[in-house]
GROMACS .gro file of N, CA and C in nm:
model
  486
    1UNK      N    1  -8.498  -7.646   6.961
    1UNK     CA    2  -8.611  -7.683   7.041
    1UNK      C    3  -8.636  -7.571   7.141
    2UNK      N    4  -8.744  -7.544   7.152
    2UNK     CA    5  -8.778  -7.444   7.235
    2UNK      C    6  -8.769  -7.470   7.406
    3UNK      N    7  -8.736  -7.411   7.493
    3UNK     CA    8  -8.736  -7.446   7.608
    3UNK      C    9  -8.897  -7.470   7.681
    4UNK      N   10  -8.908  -7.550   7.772
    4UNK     CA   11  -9.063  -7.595   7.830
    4UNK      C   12  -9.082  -7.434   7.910
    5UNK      N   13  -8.991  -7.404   7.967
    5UNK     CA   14  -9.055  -7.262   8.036
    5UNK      C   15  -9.056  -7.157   7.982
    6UNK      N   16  -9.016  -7.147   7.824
    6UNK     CA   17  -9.052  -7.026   7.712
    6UNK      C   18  -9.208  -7.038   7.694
    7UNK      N   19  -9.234  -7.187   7.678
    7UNK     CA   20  -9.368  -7.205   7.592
    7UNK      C   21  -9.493  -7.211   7.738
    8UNK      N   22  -9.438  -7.237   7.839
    8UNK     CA   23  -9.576  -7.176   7.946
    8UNK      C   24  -9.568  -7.069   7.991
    9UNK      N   25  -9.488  -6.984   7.986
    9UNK     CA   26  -9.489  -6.807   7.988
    9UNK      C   27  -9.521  -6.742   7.902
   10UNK      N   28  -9.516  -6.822   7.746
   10UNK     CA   29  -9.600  -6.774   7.641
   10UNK      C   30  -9.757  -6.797   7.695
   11UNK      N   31  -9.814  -6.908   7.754
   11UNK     CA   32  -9.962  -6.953   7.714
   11UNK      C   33 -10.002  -6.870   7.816
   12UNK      N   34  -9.889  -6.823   7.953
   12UNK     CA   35  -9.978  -6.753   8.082
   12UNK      C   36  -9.954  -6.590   8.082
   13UNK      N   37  -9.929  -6.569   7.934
   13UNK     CA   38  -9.917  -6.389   7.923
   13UNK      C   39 -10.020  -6.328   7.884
   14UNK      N   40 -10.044  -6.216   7.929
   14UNK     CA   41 -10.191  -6.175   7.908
   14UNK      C   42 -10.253  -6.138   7.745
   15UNK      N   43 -10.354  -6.198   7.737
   15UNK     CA   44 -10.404  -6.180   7.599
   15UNK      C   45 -10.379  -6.017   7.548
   16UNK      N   46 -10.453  -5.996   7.421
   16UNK     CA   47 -10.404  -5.843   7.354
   16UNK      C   48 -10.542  -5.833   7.431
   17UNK      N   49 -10.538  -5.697   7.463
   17UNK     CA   50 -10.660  -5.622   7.549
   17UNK      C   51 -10.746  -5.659   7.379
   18UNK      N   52 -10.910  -5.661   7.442
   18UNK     CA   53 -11.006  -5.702   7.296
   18UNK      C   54 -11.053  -5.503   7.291
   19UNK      N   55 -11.100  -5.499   7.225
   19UNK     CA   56 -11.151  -5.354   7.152
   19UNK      C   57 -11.274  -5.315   7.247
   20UNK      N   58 -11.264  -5.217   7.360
   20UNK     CA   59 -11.374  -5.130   7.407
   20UNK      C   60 -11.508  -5.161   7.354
   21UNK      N   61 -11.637  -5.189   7.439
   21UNK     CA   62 -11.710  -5.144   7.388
   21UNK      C   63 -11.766  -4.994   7.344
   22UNK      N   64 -11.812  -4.920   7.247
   22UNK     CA   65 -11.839  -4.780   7.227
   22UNK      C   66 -11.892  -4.724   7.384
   23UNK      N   67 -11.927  -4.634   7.401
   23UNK     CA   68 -11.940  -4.577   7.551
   23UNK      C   69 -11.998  -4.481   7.501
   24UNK      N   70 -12.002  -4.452   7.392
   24UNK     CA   71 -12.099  -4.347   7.352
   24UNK      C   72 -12.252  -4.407   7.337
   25UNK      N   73 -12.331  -4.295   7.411
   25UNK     CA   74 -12.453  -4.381   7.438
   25UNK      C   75 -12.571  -4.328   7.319
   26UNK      N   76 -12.698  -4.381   7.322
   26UNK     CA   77 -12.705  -4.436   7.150
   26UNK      C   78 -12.887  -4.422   7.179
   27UNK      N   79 -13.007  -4.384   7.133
   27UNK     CA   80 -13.124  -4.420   7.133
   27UNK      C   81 -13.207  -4.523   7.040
   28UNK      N   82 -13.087  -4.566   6.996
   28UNK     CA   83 -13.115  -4.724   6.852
   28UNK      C   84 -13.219  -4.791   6.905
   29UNK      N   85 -13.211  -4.826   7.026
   29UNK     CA   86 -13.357  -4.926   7.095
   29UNK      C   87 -13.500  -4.929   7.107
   30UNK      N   88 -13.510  -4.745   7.040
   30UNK     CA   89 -13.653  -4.699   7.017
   30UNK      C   90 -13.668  -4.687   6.911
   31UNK      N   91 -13.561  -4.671   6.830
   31UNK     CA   92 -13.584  -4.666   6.690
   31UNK      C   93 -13.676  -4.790   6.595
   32UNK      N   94 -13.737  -4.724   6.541
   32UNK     CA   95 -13.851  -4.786   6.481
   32UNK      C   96 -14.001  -4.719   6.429
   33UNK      N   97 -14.140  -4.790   6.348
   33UNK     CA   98 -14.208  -4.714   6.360
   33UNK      C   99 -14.346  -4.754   6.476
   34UNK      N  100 -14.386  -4.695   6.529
   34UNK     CA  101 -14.442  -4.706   6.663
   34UNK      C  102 -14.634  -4.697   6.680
   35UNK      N  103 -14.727  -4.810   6.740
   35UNK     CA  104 -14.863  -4.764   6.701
   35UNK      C  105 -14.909  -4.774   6.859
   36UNK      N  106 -14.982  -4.634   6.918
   36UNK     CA  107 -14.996  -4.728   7.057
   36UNK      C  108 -15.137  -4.665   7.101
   37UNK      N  109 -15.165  -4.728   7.201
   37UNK     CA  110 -15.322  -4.633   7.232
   37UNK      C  111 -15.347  -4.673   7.415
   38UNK      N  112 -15.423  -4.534   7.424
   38UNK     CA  113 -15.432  -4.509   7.570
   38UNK      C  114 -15.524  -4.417   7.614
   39UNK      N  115 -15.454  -4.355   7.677
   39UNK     CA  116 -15.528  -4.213   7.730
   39UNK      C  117 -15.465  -4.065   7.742
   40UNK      N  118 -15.526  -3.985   7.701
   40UNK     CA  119 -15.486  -3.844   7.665
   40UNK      C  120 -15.560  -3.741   7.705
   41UNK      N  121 -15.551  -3.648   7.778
   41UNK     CA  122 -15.630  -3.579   7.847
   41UNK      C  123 -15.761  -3.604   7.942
   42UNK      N  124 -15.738  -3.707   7.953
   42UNK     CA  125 -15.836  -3.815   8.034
   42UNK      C  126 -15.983  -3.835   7.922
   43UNK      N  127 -15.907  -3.872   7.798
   43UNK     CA  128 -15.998  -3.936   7.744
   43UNK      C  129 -15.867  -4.078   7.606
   44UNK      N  130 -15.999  -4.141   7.558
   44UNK     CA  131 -15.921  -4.243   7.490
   44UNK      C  132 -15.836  -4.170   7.379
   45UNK      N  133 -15.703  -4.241   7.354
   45UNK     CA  134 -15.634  -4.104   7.241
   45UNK      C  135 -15.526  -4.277   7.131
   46UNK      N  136 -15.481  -4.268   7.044
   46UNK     CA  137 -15.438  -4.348   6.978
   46UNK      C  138 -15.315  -4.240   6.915
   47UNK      N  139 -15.204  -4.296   6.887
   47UNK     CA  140 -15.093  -4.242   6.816
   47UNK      C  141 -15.026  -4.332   6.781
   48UNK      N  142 -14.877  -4.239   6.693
   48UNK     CA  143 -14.798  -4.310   6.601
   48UNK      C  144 -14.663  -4.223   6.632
   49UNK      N  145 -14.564  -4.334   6.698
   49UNK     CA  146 -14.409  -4.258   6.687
   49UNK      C  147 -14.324  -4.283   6.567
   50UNK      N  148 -14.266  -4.264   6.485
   50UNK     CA  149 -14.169  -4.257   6.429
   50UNK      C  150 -14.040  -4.188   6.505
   51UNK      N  151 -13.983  -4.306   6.513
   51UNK     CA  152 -13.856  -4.272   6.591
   51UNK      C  153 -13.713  -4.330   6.440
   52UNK      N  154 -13.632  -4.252   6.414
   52UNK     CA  155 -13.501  -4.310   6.338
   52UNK      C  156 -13.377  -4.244   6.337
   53UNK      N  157 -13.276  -4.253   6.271
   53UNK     CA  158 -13.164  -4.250   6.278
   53UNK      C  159 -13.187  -4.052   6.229
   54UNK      N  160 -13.133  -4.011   6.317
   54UNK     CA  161 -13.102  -3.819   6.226
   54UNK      C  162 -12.936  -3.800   6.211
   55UNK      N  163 -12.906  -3.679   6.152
   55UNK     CA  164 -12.816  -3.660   6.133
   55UNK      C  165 -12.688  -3.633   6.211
   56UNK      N  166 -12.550  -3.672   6.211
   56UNK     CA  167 -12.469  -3.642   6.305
   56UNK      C  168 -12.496  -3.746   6.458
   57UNK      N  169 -12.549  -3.865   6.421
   57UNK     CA  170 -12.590  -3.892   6.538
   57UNK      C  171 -12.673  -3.866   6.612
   58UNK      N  172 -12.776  -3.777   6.543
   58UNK     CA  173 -12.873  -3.766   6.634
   58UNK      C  174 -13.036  -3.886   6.608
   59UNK      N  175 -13.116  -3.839   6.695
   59UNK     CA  176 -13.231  -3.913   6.669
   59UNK      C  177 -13.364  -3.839   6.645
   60UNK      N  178 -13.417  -3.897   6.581
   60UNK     CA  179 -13.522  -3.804   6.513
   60UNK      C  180 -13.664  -3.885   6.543
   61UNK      N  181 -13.784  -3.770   6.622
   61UNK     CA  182 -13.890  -3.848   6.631
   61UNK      C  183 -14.000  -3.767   6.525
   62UNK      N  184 -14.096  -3.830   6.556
   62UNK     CA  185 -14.219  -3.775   6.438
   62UNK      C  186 -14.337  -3.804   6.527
   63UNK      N  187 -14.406  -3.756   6.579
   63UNK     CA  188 -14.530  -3.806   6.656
   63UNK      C  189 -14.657  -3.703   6.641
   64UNK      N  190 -14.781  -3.835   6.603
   64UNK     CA  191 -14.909  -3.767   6.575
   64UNK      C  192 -14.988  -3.855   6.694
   65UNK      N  193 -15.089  -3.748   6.770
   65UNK     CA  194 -15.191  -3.824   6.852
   65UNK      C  195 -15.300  -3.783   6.815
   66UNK      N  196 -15.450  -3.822   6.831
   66UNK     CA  197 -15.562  -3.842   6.820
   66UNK      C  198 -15.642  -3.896   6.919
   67UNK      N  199 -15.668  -3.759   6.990
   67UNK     CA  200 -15.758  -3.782   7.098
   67UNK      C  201 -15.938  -3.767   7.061
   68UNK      N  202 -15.998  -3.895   7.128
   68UNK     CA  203 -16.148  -3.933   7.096
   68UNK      C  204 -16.220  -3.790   7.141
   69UNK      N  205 -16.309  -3.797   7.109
   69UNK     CA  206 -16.400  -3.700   7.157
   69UNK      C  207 -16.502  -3.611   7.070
   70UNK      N  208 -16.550  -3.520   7.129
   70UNK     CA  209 -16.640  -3.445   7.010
   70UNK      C  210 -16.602  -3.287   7.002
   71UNK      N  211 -16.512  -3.215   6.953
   71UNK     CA  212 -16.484  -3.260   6.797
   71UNK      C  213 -16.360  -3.371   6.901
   72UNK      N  214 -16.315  -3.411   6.784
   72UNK     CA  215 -16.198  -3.503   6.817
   72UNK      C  216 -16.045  -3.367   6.824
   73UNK      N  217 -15.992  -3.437   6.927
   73UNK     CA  218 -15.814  -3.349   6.884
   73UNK      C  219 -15.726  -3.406   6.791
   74UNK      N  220 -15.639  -3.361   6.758
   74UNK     CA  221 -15.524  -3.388   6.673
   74UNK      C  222 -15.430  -3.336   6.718
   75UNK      N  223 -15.274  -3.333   6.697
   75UNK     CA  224 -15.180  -3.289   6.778
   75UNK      C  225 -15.047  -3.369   6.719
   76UNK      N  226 -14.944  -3.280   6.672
   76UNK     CA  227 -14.797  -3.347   6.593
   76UNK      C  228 -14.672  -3.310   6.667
   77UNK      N  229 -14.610  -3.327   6.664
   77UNK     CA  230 -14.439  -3.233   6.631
   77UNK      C  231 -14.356  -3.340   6.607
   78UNK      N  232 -14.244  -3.269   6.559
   78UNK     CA  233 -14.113  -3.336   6.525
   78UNK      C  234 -14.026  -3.303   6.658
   79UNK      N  235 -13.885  -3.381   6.685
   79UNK     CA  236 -13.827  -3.379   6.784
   79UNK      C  237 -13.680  -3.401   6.704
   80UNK      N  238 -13.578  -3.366   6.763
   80UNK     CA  239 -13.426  -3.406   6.756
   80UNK      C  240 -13.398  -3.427   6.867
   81UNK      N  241 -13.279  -3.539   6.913
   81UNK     CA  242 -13.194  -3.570   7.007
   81UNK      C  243 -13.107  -3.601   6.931
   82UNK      N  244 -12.994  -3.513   7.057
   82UNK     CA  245 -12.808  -3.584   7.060
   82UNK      C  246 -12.789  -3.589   7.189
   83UNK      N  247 -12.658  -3.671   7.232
   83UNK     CA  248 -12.593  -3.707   7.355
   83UNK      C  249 -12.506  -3.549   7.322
   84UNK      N  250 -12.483  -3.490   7.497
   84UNK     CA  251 -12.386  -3.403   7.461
   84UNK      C  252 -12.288  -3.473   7.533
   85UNK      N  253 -12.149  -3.341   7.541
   85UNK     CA  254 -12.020  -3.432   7.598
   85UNK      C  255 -12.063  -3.516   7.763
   86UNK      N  256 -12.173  -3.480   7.821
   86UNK     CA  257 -12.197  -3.560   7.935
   86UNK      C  258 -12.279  -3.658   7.929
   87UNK      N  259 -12.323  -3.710   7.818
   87UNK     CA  260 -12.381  -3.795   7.780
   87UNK      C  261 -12.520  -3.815   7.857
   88UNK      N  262 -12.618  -3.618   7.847
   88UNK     CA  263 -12.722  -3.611   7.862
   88UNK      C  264 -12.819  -3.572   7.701
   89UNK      N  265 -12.939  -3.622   7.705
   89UNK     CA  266 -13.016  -3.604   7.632
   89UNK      C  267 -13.002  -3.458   7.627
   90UNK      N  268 -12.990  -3.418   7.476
   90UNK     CA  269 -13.009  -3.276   7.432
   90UNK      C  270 -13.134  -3.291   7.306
   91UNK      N  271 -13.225  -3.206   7.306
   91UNK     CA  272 -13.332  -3.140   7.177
   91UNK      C  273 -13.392  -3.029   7.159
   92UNK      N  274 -13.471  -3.103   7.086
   92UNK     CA  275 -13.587  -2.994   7.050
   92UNK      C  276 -13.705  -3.018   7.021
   93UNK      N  277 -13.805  -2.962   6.996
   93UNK     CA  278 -13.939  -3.033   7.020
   93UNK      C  279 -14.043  -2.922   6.947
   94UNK      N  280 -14.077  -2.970   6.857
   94UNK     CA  281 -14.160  -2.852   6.794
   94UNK      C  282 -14.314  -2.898   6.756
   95UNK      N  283 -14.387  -2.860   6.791
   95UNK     CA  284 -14.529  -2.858   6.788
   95UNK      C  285 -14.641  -2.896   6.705
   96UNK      N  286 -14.753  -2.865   6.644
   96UNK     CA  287 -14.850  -2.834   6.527
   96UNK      C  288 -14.905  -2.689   6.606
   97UNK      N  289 -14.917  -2.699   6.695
   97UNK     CA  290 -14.921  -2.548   6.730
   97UNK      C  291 -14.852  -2.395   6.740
   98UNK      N  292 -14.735  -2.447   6.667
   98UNK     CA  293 -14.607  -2.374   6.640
   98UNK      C  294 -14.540  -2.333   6.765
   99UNK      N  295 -14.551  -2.410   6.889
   99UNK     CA  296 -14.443  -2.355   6.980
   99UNK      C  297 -14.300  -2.505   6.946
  100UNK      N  298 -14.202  -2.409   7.002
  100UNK     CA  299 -14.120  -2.490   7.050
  100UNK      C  300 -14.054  -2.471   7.187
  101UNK      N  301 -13.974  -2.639   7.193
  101UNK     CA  302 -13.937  -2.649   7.336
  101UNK      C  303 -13.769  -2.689   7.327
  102UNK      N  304 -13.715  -2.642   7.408
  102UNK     CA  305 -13.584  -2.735   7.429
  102UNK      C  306 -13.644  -2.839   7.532
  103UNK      N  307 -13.560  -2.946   7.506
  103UNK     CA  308 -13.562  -3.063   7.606
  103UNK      C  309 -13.401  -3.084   7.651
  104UNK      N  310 -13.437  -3.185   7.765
  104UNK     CA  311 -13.307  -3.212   7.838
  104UNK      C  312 -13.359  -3.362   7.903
  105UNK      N  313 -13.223  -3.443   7.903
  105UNK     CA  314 -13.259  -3.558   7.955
  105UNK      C  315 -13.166  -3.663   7.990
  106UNK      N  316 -13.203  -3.762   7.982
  106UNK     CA  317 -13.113  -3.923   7.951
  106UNK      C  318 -13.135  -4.080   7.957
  107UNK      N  319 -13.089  -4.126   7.963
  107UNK     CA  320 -13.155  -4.265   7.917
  107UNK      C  321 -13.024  -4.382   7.946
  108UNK      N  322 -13.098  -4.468   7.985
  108UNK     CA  323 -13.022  -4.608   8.043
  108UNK      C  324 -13.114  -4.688   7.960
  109UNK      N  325 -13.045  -4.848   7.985
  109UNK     CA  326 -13.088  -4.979   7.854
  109UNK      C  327 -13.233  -4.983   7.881
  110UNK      N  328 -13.288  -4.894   7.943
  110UNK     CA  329 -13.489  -4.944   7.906
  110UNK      C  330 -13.545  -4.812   7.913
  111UNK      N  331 -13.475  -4.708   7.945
  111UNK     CA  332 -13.585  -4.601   7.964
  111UNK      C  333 -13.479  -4.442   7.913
  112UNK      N  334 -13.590  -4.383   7.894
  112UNK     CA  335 -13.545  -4.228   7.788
  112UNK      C  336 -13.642  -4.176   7.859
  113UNK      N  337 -13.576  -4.031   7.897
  113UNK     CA  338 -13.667  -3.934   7.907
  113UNK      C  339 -13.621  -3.800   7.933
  114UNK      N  340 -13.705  -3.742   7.918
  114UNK     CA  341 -13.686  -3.541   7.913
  114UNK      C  342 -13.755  -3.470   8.000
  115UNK      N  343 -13.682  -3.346   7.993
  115UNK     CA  344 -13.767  -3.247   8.091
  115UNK      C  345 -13.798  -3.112   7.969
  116UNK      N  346 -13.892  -3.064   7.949
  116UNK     CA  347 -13.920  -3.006   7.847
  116UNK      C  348 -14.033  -2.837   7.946
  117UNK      N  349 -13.994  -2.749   7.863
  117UNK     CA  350 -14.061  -2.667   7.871
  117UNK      C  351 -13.992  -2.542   7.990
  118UNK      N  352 -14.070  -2.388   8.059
  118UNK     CA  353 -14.022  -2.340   8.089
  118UNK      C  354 -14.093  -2.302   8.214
  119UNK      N  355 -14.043  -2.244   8.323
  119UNK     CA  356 -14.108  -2.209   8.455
  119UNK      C  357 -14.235  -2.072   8.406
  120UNK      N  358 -14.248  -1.992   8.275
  120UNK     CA  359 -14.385  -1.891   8.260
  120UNK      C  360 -14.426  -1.963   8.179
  121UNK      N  361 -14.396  -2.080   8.130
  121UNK     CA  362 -14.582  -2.130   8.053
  121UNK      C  363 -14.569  -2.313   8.126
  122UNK      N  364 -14.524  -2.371   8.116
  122UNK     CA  365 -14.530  -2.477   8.168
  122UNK      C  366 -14.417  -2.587   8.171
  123UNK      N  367 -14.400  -2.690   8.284
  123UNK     CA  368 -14.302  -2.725   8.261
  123UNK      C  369 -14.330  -2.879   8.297
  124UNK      N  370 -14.293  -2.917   8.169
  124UNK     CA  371 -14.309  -3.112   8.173
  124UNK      C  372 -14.213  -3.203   8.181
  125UNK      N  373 -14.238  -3.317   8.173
  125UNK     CA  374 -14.174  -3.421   8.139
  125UNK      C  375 -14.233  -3.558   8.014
  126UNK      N  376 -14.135  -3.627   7.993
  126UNK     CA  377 -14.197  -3.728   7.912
  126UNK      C  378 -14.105  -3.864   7.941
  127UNK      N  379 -14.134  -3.949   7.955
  127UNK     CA  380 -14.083  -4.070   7.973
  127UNK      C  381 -14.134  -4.189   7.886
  128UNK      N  382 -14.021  -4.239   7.829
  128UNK     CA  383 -14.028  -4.373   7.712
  128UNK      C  384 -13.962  -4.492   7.756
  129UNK      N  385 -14.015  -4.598   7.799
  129UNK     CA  386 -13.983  -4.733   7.877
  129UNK      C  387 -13.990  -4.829   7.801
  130UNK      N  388 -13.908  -4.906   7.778
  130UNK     CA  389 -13.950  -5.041   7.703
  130UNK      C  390 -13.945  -5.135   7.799
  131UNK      N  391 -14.038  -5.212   7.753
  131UNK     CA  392 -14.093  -5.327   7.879
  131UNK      C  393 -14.039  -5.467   7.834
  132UNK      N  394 -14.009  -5.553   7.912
  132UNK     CA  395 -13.949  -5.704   7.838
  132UNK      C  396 -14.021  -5.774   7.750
  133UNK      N  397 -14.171  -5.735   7.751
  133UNK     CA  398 -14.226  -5.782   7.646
  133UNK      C  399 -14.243  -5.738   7.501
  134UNK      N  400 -14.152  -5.590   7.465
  134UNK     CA  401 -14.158  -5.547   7.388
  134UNK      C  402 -14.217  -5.395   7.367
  135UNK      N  403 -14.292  -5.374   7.459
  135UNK     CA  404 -14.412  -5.292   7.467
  135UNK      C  405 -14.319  -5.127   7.471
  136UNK      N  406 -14.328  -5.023   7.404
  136UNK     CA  407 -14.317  -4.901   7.493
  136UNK      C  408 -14.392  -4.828   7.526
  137UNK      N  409 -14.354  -4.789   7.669
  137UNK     CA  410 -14.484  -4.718   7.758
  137UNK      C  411 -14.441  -4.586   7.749
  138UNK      N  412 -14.533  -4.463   7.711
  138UNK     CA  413 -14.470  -4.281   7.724
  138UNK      C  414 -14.566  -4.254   7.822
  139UNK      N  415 -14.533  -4.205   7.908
  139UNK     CA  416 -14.590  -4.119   7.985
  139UNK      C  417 -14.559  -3.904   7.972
  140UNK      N  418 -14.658  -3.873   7.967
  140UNK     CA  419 -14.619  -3.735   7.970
  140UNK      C  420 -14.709  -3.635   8.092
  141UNK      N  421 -14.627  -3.605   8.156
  141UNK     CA  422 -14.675  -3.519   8.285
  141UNK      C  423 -14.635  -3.383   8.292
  142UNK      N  424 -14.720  -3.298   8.380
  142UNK     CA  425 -14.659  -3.146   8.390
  142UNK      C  426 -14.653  -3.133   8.504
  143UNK      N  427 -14.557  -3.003   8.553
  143UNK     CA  428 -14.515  -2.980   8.712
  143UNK      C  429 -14.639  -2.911   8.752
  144UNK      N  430 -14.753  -2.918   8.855
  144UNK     CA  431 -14.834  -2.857   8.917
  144UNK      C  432 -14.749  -2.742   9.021
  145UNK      N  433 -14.795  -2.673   9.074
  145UNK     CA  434 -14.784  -2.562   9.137
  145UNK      C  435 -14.760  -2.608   9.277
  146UNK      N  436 -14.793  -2.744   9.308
  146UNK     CA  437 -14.757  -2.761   9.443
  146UNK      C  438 -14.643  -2.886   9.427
  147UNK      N  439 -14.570  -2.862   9.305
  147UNK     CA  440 -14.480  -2.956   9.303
  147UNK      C  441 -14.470  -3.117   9.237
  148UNK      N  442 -14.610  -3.161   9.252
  148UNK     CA  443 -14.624  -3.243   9.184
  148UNK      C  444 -14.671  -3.282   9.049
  149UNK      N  445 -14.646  -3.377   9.017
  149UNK     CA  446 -14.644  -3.416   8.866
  149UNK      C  447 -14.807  -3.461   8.840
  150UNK      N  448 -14.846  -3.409   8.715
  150UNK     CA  449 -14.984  -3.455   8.721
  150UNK      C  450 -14.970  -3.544   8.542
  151UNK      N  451 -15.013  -3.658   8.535
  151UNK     CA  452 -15.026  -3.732   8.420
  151UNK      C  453 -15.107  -3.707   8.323
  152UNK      N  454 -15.086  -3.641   8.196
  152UNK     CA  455 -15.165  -3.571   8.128
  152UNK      C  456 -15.189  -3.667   7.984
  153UNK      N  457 -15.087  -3.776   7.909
  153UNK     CA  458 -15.144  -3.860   7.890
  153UNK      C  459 -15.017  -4.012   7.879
  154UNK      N  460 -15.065  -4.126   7.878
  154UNK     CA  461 -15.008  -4.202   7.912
  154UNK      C  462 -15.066  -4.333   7.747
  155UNK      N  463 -14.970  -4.407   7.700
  155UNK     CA  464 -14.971  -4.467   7.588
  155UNK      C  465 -14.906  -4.553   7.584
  156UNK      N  466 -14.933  -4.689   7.543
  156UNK     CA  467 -14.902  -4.843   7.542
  156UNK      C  468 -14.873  -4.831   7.402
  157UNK      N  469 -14.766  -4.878   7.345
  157UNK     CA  470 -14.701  -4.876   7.201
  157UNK      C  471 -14.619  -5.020   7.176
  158UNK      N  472 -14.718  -5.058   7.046
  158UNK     CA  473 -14.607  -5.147   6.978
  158UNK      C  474 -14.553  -5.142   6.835
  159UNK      N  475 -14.412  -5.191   6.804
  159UNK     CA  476 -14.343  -5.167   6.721
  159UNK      C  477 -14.454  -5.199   6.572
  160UNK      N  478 -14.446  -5.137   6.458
  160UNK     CA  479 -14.570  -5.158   6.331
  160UNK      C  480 -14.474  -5.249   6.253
  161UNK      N  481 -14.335  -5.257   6.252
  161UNK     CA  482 -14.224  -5.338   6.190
  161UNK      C  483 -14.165  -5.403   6.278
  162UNK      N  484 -14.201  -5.527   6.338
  162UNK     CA  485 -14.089  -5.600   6.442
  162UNK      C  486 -13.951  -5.642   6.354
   0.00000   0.00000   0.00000
């Protein structure tokens, strides 16, 4: 028979520690394909993100906009992100106009964003928010000369596959 104070020092010993959550941080929450419409150069503009899984962990976007007007604009690039060892946004960002950009950044459970571009041609940002209702909001701005950020275009997006 077992003794009574074996079996309540068994029930009051500490459980097996449970398994970490990963800590490696992840852009899965944007992933998806994306339709949104707004404003773009201060006129009406409509686009499409493709955001998914890339290689090695990284994330891969695809984005086309279409700004109204006469003629109308058009405008693409592809993008890569990885987390580096500090678990900041690292990419790249390449154009339809054939430039490219490195980006730099990071992201917490609702919002992603980068700093893109260089102090002799220009230097931006972009920000991707998901809202509780589902919605993601991008904003993309450039640094003005007196420091501030000027909003160059801004886009309401919802998922085309919930």
């Amino acid at each position: 028979m077992t003794p009574l104070w074996w079996a309540a020092t068994a029930l009051m010993a500490p459980a097996a520690p449970a398994e970490a959550p990963s800590l490696v941080p992840t852009l899965a929450a944007w992933h998806g394909s994306w339709a949104g419409e707004g404003q773009a150069f201060g006129k009406l503009a409509t686009a499409t993100l493709d955001i998914e899984p890339g290689e090695a962990g990284a994330t891969r976007l695809a984005y086309h906009l279409r700004v109204a007007g006469s003629p109308p604009m058009s405008y693409s690039a592809e993008a890569s992100y990885a987390f580096d060892a500090k678990q900041r946004v690292r990419g790249k960002w390449t154009d339809s106009s054939g430039r490219t950009r490195a980006v730099a950044g990071g992201a917490n459970a609702a919002k992603w964003w980068t700093h893109w571009g260089s102090a002799d041609v220009e230097i931006g940002r972009s920000t991707y928010s998901l809202q509780a209702d589902g919605t993601l909001v991008v904003n993309d701005s450039v640094l003005q000369d007196d420091g501030s950020w000027r909003v160059f275009a801004m886009l309401h997006y919802r998922r085309k596959n919930p």
